[in-house]
Coordinates of C-alpha atoms in Angstrom, one line a residue:
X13 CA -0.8 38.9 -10.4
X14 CA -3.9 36.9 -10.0
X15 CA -3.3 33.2 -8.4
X16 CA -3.8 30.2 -10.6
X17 CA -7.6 28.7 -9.9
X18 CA -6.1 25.8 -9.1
X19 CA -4.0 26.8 -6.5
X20 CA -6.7 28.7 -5.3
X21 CA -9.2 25.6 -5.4
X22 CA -5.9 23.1 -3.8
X23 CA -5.5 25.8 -0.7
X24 CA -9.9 25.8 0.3
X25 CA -9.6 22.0 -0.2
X26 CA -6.4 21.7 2.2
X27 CA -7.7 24.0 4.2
X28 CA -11.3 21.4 4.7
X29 CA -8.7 18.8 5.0
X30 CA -7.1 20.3 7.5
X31 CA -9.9 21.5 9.5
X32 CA -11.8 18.2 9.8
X33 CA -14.7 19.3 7.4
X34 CA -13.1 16.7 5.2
X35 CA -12.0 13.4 7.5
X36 CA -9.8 10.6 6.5
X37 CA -11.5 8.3 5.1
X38 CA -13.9 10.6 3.7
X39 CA -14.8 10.4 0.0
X40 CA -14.3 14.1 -2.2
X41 CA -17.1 14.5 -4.8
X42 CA -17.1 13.8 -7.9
X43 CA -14.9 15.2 -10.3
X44 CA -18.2 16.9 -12.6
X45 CA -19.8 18.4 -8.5
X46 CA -16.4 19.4 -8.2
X47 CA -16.4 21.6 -11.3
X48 CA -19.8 22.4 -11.2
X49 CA -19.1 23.8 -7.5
X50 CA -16.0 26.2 -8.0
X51 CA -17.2 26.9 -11.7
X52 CA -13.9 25.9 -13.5
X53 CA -12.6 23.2 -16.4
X54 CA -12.1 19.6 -15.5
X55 CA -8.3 20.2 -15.8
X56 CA -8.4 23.2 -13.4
X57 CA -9.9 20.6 -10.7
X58 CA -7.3 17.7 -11.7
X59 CA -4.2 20.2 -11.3
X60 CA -5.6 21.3 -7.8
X61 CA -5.9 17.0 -7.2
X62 CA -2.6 16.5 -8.4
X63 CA -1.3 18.9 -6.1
X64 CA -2.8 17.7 -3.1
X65 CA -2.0 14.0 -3.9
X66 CA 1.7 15.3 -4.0
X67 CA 1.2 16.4 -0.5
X68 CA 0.3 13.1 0.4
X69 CA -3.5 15.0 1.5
X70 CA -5.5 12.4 -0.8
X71 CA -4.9 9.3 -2.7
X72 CA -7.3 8.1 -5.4
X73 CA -7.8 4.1 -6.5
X74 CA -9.9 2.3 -8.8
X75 CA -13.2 2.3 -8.0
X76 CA -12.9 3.9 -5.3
X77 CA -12.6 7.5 -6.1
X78 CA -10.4 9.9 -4.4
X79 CA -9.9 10.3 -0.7
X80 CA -9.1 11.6 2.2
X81 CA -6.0 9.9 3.4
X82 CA -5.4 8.7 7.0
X83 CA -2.6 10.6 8.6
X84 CA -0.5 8.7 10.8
X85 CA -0.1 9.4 14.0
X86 CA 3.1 11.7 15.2
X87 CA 5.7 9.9 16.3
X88 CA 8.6 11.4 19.0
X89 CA 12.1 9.8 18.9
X90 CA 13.7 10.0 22.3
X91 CA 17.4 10.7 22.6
X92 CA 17.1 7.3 25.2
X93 CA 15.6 5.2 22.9
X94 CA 18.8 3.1 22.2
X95 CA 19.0 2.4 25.8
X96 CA 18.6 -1.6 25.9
X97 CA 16.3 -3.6 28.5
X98 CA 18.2 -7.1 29.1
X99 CA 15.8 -9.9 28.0
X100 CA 13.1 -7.4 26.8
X101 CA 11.7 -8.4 22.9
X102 CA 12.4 -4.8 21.8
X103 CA 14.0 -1.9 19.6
X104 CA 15.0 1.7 19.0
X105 CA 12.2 1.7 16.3
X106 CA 9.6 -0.3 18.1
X107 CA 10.0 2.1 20.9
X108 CA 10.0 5.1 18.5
X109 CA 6.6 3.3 17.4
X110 CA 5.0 2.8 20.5
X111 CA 4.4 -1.0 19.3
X112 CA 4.8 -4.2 20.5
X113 CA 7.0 -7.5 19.2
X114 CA 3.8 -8.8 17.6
X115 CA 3.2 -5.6 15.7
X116 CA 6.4 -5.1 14.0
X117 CA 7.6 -6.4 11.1
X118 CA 10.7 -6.4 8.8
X119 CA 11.5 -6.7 5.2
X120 CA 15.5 -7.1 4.7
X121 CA 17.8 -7.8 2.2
X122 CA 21.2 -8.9 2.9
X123 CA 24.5 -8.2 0.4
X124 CA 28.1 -7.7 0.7
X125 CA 30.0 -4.9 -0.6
X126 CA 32.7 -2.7 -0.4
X127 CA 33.6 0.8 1.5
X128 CA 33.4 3.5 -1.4
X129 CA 34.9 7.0 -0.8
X130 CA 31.9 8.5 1.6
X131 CA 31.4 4.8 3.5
X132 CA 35.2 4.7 4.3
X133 CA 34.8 8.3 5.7
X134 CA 31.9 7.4 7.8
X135 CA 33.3 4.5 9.2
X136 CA 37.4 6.1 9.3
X137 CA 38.4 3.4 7.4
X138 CA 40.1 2.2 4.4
X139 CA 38.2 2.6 0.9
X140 CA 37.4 -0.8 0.0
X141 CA 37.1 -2.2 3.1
X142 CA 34.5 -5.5 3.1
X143 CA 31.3 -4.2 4.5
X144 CA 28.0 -6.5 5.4
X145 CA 24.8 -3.9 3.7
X146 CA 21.9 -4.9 5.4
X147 CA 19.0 -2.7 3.6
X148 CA 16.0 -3.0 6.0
X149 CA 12.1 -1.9 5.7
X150 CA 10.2 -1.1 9.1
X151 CA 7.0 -1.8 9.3
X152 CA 4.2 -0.8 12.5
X153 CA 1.5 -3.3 11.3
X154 CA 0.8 -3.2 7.7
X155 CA 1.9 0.4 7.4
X156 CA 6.0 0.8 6.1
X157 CA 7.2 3.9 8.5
X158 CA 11.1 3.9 7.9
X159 CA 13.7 2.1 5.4
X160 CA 17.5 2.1 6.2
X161 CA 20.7 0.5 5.2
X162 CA 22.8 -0.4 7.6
X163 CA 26.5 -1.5 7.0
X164 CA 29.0 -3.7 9.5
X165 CA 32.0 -4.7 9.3
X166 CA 32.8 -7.7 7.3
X167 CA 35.7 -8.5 9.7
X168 CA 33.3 -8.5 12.7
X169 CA 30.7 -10.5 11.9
X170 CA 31.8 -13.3 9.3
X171 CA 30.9 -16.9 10.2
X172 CA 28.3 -15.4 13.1
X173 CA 24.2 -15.4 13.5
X174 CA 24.5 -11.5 11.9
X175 CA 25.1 -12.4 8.8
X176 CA 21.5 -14.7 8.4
X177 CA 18.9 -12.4 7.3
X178 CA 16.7 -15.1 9.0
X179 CA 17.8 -13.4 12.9
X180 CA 16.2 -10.3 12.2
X181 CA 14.8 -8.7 13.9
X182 CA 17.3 -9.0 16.6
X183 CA 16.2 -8.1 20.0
X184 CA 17.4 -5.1 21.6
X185 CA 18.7 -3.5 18.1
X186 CA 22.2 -3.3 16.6
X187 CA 23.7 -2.6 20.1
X188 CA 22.4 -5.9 21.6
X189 CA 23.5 -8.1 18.4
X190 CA 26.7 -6.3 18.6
X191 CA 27.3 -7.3 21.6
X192 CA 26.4 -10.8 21.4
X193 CA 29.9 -10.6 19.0
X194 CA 32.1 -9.0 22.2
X195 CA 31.6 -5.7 20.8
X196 CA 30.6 -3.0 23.5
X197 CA 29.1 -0.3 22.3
X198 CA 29.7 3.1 24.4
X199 CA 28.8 5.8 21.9
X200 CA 26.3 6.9 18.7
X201 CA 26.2 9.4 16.9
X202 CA 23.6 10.9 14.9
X203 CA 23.6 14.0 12.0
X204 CA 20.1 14.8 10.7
X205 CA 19.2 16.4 7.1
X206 CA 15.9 17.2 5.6
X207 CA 14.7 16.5 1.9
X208 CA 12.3 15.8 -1.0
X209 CA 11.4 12.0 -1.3
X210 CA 13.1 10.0 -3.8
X211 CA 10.8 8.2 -6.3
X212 CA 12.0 4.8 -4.1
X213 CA 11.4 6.8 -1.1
X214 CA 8.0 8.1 -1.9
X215 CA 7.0 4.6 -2.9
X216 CA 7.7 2.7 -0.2
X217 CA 7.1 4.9 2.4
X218 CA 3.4 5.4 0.3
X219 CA 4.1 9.3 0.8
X220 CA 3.4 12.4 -2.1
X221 CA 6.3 13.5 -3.7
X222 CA 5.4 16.7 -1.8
X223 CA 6.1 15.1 1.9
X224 CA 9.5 15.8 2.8
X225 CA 11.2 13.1 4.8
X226 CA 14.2 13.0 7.3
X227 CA 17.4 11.4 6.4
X228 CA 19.7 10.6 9.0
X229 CA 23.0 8.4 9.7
X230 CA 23.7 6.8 12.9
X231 CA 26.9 5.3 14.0
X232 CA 27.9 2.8 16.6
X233 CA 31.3 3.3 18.2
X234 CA 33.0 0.8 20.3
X235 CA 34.9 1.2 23.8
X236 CA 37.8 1.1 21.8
X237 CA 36.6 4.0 19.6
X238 CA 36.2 2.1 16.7
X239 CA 33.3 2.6 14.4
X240 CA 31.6 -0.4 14.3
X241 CA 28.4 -0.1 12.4
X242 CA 26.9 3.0 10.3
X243 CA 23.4 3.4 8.9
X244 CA 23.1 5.8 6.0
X245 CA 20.8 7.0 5.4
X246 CA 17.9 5.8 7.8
X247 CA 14.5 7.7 6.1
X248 CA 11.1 8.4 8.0
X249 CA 8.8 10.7 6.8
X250 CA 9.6 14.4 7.8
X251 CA 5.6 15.5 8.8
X252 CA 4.9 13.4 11.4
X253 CA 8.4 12.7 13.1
X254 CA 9.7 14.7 16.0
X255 CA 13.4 13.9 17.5
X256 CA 13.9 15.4 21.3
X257 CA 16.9 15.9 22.8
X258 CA 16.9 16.6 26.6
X259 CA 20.2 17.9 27.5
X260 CA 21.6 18.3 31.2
X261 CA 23.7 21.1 32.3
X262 CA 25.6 21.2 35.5
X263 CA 25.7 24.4 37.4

């Protein structure tokens, strides 16, 4: 069976994309050159657009036609990246970034709630236990790069500085402000899944539909192996994120 045109159209485009012939930044003709070009209806070209704006490849605005987008750059999360730096204006994301205090920035919202059925497993504790939700957007500069929500216990932190939205970010992380409470962290844990945006997803991350993104949920376990905090999910796009491991083995 013959392929679609459009797909056929999508696949030289993404392949110019990919190649460099088209840069971001870079304008695509119009949408008359571009049917006059490959020979085929205006809807044939707009399906082959649609598709590639679902990869996240281009991104069309008023005015301004439809472009190539800028691809951010590939970021590596380190298996070390949670280990802390007394007095250093840091974080496990601003690390993963590459960035410095000036550059990051952090929309948050604050709410209290209780342990449902999965929460209660996550954390090994009773189902309707009094959580603190702290839902968190992660900005490098202008650009959003990751959203989480991270819960703590309500027990642990009522009546401190972690329960003002205005302290964050908080230096040195979770484990830092944690530990400003008495809590020592000794453990985290980490389980990693791979999906299709959610339409909340997709829109603040500024991603296609088409980009997949990486889901993950951390937890925080005391020296008393209690399971103090638990993010789920923390979201990053899937194309440009790598996580390395470096594991040593003993003879």
């Amino acid at each position: 069976m013959a392929q679609p045109e459009y797909l056929r159209i999508a696949a030289e485009l993404r392949q110019r994309i990919a190649s460099g012939q088209l840069a971001p930044g870079d304008q695509l003709p119009t949408l008359p050159a571009l049917c006059a070009s490959y020979g085929v209806s205006e809807t044939t070209i707009r399906n082959a657009l649609r598709l590639l704006a679902t990869e996240g490849l281009i991104e069309t605005r008023a005015r301004a036609g439809t472009r190539v987008r800028p691809r951010p750059p590939i970021h590596r999360m380190a298996a070390d990246r949670y280990r802390t730096t007394p007095g250093a204006k840091s974080t496990p994301y601003t690390r993963d970034q590459g960035i410095g205090w000036s550059e990051y920035r952090l929309d948050k919202r604050f709410e209290r709630v209780k342990a449902d059925a999965e929460l209660a497993g996550l954390f090994e504790c009773e189902v309707g236990e009094r959580l603190l939700a702290r839902h968190f957007v992660f900005h490098d500069n202008d650009q959003a790069t990751q959203m989480s929500t991270s819960y703590v216990r309500w027990s642990d932190v009522a009546g401190t500085p972690v329960v003002d939205p205005i302290n964050e970010p908080w230096p040195g992380g979770t484990r830092a402000q944690l530990g400003s409470l008495g809590i020592r962290v000794t453990a985290i844990t980490e389980s990693f899944t791979v999906g299709m945006p959610t339409e909340l997803e997709a829109a603040t991350l500024r991603i296609g539909g088409g980009v997949p993104v990486l889901r993950y949920t951390r937890r925080h376990i005391s020296d008393t192996g209690r399971i103090v905090e638990v993010a789920h999910p923390i979201v990053r796009r899937g194309d440009t994120t790598i996580v390395d491991f470096r594991i040593d083995l003993e003879d």
